[in-house]
PDB file of C-alpha atoms and ligand atoms in Angstrom:
ATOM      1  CA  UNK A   1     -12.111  14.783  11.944  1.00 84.00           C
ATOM      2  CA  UNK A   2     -11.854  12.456  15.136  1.00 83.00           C
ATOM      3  CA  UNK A   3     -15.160  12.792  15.894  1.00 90.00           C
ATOM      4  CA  UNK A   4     -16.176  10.816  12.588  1.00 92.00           C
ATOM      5  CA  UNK A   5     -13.685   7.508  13.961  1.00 95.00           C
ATOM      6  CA  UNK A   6     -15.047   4.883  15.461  1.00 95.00           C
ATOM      7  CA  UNK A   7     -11.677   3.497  17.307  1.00 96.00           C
ATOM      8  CA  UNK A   8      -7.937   3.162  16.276  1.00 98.00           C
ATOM      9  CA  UNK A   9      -6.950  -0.359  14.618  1.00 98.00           C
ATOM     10  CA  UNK A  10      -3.583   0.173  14.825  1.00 98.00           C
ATOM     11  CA  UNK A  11      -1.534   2.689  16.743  1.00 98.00           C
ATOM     12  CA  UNK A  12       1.124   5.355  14.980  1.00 98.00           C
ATOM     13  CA  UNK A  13       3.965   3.424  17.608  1.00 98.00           C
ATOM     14  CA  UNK A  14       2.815  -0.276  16.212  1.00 98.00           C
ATOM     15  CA  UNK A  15       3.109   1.283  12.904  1.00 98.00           C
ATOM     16  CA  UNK A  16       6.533   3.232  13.978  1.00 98.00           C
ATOM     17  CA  UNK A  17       8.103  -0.655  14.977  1.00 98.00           C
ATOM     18  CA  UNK A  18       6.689  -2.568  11.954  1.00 98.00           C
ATOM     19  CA  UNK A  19       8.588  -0.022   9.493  1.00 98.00           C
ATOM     20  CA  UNK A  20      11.477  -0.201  11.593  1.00 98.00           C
ATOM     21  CA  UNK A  21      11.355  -4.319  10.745  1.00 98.00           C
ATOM     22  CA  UNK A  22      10.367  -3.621   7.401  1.00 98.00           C
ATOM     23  CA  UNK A  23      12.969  -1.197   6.596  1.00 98.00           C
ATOM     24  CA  UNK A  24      15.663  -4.166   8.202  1.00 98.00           C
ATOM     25  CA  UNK A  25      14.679  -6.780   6.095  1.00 98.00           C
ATOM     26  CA  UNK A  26      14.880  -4.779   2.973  1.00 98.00           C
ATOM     27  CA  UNK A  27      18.270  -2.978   3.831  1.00 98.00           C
ATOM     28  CA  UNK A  28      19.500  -6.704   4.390  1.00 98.00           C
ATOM     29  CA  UNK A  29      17.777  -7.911   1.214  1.00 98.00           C
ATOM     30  CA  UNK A  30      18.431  -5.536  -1.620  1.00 98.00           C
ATOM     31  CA  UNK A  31      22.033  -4.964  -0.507  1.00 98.00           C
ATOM     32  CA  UNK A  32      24.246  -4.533  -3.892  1.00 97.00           C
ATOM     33  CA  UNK A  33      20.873  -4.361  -5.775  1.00 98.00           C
ATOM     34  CA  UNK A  34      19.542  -1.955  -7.910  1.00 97.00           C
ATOM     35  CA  UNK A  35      16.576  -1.062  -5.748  1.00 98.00           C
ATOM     36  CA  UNK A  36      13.765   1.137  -7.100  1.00 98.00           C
ATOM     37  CA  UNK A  37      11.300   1.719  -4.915  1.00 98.00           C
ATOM     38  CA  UNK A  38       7.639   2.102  -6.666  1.00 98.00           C
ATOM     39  CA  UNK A  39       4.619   3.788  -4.791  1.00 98.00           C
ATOM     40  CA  UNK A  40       1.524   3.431  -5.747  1.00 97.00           C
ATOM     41  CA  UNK A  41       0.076   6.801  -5.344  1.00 97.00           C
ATOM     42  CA  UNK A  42      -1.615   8.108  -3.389  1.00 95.00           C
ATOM     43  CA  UNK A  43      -2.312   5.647  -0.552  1.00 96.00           C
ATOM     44  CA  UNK A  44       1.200   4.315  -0.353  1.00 98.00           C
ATOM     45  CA  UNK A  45       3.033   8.037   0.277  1.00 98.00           C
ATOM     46  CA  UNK A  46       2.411   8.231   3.925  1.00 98.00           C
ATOM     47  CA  UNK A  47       3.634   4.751   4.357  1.00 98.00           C
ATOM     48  CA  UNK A  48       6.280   5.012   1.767  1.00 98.00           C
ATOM     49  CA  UNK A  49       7.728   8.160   3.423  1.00 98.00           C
ATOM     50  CA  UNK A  50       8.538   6.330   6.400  1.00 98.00           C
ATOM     51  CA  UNK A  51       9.738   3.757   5.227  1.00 98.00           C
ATOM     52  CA  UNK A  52      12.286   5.425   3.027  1.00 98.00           C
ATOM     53  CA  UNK A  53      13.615   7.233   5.734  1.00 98.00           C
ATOM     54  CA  UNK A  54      14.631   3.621   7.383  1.00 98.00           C
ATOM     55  CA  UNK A  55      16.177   2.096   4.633  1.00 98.00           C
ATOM     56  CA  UNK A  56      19.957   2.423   4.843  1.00 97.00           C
ATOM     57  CA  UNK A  57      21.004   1.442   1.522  1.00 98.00           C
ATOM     58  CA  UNK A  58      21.108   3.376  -2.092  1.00 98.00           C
ATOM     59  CA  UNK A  59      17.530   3.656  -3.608  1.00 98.00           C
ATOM     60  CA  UNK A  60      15.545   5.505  -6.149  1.00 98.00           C
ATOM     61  CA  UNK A  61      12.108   6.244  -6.153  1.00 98.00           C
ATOM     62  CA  UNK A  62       9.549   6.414  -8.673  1.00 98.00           C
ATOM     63  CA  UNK A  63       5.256   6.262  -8.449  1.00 98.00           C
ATOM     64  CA  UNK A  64       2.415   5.134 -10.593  1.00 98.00           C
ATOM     65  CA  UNK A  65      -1.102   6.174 -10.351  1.00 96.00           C
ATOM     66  CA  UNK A  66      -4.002   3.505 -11.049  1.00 93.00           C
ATOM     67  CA  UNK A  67      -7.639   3.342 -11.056  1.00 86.00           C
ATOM     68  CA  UNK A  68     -10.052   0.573 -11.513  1.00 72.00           C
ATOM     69  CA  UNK A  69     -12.900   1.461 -13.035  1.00 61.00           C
ATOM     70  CA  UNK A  70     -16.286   2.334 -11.084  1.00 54.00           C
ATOM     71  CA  UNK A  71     -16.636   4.053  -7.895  1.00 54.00           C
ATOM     72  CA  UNK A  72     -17.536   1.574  -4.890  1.00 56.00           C
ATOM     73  CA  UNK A  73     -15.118   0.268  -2.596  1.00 56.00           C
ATOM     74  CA  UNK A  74     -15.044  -2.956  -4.657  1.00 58.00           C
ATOM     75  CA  UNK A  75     -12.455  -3.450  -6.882  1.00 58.00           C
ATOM     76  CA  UNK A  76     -13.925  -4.140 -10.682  1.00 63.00           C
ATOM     77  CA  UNK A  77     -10.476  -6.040 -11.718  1.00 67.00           C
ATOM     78  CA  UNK A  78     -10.211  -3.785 -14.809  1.00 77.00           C
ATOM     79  CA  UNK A  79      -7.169  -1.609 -14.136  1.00 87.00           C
ATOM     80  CA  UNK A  80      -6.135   1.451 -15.453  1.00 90.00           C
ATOM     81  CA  UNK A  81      -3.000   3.870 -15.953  1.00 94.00           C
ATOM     82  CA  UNK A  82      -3.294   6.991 -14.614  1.00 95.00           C
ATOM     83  CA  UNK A  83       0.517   8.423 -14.448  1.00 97.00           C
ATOM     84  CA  UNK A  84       3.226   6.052 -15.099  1.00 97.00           C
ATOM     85  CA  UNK A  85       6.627   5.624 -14.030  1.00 98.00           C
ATOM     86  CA  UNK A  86       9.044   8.214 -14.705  1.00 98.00           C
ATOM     87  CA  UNK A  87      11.742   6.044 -15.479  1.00 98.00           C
ATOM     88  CA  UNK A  88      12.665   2.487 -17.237  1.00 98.00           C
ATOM     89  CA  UNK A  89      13.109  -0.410 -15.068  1.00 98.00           C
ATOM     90  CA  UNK A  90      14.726  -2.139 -17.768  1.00 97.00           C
ATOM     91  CA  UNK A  91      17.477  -4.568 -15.253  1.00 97.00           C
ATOM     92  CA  UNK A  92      16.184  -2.953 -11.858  1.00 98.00           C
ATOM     93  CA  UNK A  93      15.157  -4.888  -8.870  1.00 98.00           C
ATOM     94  CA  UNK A  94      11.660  -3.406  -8.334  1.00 98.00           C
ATOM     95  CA  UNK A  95       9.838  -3.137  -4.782  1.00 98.00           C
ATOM     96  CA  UNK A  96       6.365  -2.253  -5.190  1.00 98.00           C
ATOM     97  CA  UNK A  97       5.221   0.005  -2.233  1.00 98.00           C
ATOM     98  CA  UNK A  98       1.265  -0.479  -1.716  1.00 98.00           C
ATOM     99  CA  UNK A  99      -0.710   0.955   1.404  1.00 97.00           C
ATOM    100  CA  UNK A 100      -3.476  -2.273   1.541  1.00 97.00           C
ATOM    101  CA  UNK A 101      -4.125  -5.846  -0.720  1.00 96.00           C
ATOM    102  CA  UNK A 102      -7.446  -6.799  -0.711  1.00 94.00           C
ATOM    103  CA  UNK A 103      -9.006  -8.426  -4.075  1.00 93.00           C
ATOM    104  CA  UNK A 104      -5.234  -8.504  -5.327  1.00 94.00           C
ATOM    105  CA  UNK A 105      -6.215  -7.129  -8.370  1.00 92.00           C
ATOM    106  CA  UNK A 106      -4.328  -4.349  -8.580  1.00 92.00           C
ATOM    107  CA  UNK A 107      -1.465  -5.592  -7.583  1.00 94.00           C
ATOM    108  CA  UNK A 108      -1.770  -8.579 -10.104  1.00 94.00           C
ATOM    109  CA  UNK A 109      -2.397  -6.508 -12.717  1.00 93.00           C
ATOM    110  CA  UNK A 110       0.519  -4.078 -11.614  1.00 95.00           C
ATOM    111  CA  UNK A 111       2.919  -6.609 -11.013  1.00 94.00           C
ATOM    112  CA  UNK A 112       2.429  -8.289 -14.483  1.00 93.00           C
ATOM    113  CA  UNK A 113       2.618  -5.113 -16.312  1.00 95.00           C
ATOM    114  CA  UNK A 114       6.179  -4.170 -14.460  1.00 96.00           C
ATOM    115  CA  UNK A 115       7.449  -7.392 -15.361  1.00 94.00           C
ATOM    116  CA  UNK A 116       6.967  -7.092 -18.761  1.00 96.00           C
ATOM    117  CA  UNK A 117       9.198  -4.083 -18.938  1.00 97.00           C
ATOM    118  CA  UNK A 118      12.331  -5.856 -17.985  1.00 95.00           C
ATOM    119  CA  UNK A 119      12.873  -5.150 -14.662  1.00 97.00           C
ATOM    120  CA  UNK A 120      15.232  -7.860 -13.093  1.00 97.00           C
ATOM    121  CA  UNK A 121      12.955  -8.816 -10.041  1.00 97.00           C
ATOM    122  CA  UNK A 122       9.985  -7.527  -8.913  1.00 97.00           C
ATOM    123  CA  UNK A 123       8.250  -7.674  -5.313  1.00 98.00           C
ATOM    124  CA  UNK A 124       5.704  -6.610  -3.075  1.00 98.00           C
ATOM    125  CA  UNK A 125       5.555  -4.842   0.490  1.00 98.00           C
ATOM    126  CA  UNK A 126       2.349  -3.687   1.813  1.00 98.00           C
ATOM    127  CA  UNK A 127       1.397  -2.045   5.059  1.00 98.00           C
ATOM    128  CA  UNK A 128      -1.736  -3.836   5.175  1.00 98.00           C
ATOM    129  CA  UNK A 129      -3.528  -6.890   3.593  1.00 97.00           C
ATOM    130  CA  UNK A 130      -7.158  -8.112   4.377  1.00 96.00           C
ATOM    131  CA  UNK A 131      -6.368 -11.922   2.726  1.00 95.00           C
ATOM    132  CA  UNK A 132     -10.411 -12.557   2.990  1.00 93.00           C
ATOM    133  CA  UNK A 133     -11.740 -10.949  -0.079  1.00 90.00           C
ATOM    134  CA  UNK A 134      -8.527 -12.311  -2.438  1.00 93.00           C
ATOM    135  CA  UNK A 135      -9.641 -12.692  -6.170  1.00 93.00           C
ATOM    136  CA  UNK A 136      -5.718 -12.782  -7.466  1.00 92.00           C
ATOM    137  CA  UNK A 137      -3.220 -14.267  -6.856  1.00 91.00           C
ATOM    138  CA  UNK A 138      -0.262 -12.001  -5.376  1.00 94.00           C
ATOM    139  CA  UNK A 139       2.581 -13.174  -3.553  1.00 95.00           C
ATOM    140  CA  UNK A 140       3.424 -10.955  -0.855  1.00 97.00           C
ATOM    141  CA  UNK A 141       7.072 -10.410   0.548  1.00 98.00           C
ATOM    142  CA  UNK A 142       6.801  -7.735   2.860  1.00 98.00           C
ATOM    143  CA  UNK A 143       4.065  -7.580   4.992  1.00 98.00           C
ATOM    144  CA  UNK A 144       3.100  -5.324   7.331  1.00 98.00           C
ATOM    145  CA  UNK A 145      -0.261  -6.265   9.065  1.00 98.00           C
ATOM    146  CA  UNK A 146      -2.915  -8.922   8.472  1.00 98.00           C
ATOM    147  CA  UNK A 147      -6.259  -6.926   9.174  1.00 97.00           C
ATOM    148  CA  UNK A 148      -9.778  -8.337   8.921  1.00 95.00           C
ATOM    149  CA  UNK A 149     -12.438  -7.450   6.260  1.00 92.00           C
ATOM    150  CA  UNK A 150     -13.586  -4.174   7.298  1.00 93.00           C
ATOM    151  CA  UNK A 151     -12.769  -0.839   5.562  1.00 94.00           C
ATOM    152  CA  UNK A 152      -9.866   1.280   7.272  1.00 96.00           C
ATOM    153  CA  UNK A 153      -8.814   4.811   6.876  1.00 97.00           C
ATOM    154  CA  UNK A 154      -5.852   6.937   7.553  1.00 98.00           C
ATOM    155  CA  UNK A 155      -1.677   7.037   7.504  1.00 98.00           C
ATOM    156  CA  UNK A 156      -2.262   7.588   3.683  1.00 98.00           C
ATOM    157  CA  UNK A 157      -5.505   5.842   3.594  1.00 97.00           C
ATOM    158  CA  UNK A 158      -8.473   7.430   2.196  1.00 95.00           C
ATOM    159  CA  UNK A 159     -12.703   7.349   2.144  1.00 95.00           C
ATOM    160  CA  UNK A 160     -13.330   9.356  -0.739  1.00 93.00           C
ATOM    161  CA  UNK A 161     -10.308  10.865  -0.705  1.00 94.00           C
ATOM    162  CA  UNK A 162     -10.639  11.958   3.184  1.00 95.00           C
ATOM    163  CA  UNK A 163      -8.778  10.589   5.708  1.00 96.00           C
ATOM    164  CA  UNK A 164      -5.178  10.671   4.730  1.00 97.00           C
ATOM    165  CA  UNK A 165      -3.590  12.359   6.881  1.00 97.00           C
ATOM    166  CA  UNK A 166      -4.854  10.329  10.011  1.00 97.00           C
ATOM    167  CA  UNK A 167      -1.354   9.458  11.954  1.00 97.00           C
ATOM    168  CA  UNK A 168      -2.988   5.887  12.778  1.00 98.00           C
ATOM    169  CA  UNK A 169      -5.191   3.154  10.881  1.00 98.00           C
ATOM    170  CA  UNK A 170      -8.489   3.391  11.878  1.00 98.00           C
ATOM    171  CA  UNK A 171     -11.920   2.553  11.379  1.00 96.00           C
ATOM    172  CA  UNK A 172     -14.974   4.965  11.003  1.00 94.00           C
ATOM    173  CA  UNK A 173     -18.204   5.566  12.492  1.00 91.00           C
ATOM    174  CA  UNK A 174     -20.864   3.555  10.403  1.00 87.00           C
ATOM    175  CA  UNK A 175     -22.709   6.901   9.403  1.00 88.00           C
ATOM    176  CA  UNK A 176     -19.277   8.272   7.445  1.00 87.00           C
ATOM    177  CA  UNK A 177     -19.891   5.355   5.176  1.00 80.00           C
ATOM    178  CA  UNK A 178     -23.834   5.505   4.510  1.00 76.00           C
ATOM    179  CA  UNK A 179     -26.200   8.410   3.713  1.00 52.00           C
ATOM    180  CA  UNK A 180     -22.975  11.272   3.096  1.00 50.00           C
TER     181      UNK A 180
HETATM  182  P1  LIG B   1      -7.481  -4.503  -4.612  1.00 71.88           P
HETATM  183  O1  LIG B   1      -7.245  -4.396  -6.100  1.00 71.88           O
HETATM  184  O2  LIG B   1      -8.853  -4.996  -4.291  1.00 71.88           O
HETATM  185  O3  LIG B   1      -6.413  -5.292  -3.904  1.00 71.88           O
HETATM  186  O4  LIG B   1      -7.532  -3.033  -4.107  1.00 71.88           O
HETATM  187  C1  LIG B   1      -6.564  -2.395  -3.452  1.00 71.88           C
HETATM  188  C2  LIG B   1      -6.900  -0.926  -3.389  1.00 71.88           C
HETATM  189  O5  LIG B   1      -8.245  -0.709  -2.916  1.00 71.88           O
HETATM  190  C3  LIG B   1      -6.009  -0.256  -2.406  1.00 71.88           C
HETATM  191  O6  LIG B   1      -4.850   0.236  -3.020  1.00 71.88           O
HETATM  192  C4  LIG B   1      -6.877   0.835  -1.835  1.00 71.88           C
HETATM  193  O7  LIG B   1      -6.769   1.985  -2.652  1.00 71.88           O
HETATM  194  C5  LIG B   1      -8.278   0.312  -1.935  1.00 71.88           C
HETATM  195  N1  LIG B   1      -8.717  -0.264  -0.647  1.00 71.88           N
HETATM  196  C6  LIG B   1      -8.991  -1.550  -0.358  1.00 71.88           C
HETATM  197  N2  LIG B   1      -9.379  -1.717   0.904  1.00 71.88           N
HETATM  198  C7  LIG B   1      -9.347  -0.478   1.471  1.00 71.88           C
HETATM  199  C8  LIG B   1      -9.632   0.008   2.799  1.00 71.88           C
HETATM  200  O8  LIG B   1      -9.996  -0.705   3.748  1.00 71.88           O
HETATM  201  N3  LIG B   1      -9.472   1.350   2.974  1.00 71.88           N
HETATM  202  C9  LIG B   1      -9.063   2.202   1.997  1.00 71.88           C
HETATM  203  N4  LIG B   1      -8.786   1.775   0.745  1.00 71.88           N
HETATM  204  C10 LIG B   1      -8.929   0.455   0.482  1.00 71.88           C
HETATM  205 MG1  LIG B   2      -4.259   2.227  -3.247  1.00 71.88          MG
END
């Protein structure tokens, strides 16, 4: 597997501190909330695991599958419903978990969907976002790193569906993307 990476973006300890800040803010914020913690599967797990593990306040979790339609590593816009949640949201203050924003798409369409099942307040946190390539508009709360428009892999991030279990973010070697 490391022979198909081209370098490391970002390093499992600058990811390790960044949760660590993450986790903080949220503790602070959602204190006496009714936090529910939503992952969008399956890119946010790795990311989502850690995370969890930092936050020192009562939680729940729950995760929602989503596709958009076609097969590139564009975004179509038209979103789909793979597994909902498990539970109603109805008067719970909803954190969306997402490994990467880039056309916002998802996220719009995500985020617009949630709300209209009653949940008291909805936000975002994201590991990543690559702002370049933004078709929707999503405002994010938690951020963890701004990247630039290339495609990244690894720490739950996949290239058809390879690549997830990376420790770090990183970038492959051009020939893992063409003629495979
Ligand atoms: P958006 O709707 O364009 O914001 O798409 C976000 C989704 O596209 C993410 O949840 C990822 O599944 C996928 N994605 C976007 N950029 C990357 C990348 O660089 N690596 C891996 N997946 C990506
Ligand atoms: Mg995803």
């Amino acid at each position: 597997m490391r022979d198909s990476i081209e370098r490391v973006l970002i390093t499992q300890q600058q990811i390790e501190h960044k949760i660590e800040e993450l986790a903080a803010d949220i503790s602070r914020d959602y204190r006496g909330k009714n936090l529910v913690i939503v992952g969008v599967l399956k890119g946010a797990v790795v990311f989502l695991g850690d995370l969890v593990k930092k936050i020192d306040i009562p939680l729940t979790l729950d995760f929602i599958a989503v596709s958009s339609y076609g097969n590139t590593t564009e975004t179509s816009g038209v979103v789909r419903i793979l597994k909902d949640l498990d539970n109603s949201i109805e008067g719970m203050d909803v954190l969306i978990v997402e490994d990467i924003i880039d056309s916002g798409l998802t996220l719009n369409y995500l985020q617009e969907n949630l709300r209209s099942r009653g949940a008291s307040s909805i936000r975002i946190c994201t590991l990543l976002d690559k702002p370049y390539r933004r078709k929707a508009d999503v405002k994010v709360d938690y951020k963890g790193f701004e990247i630039e428009d290339e495609f990244v892999v690894g720490y739950g991030l996949d290239f058809a569906e390879r690549f997830r279990n990376l420790p770090e973010i990183c970038v492959l070697k051009p020939e893992e993307y063409n003629g495979r």
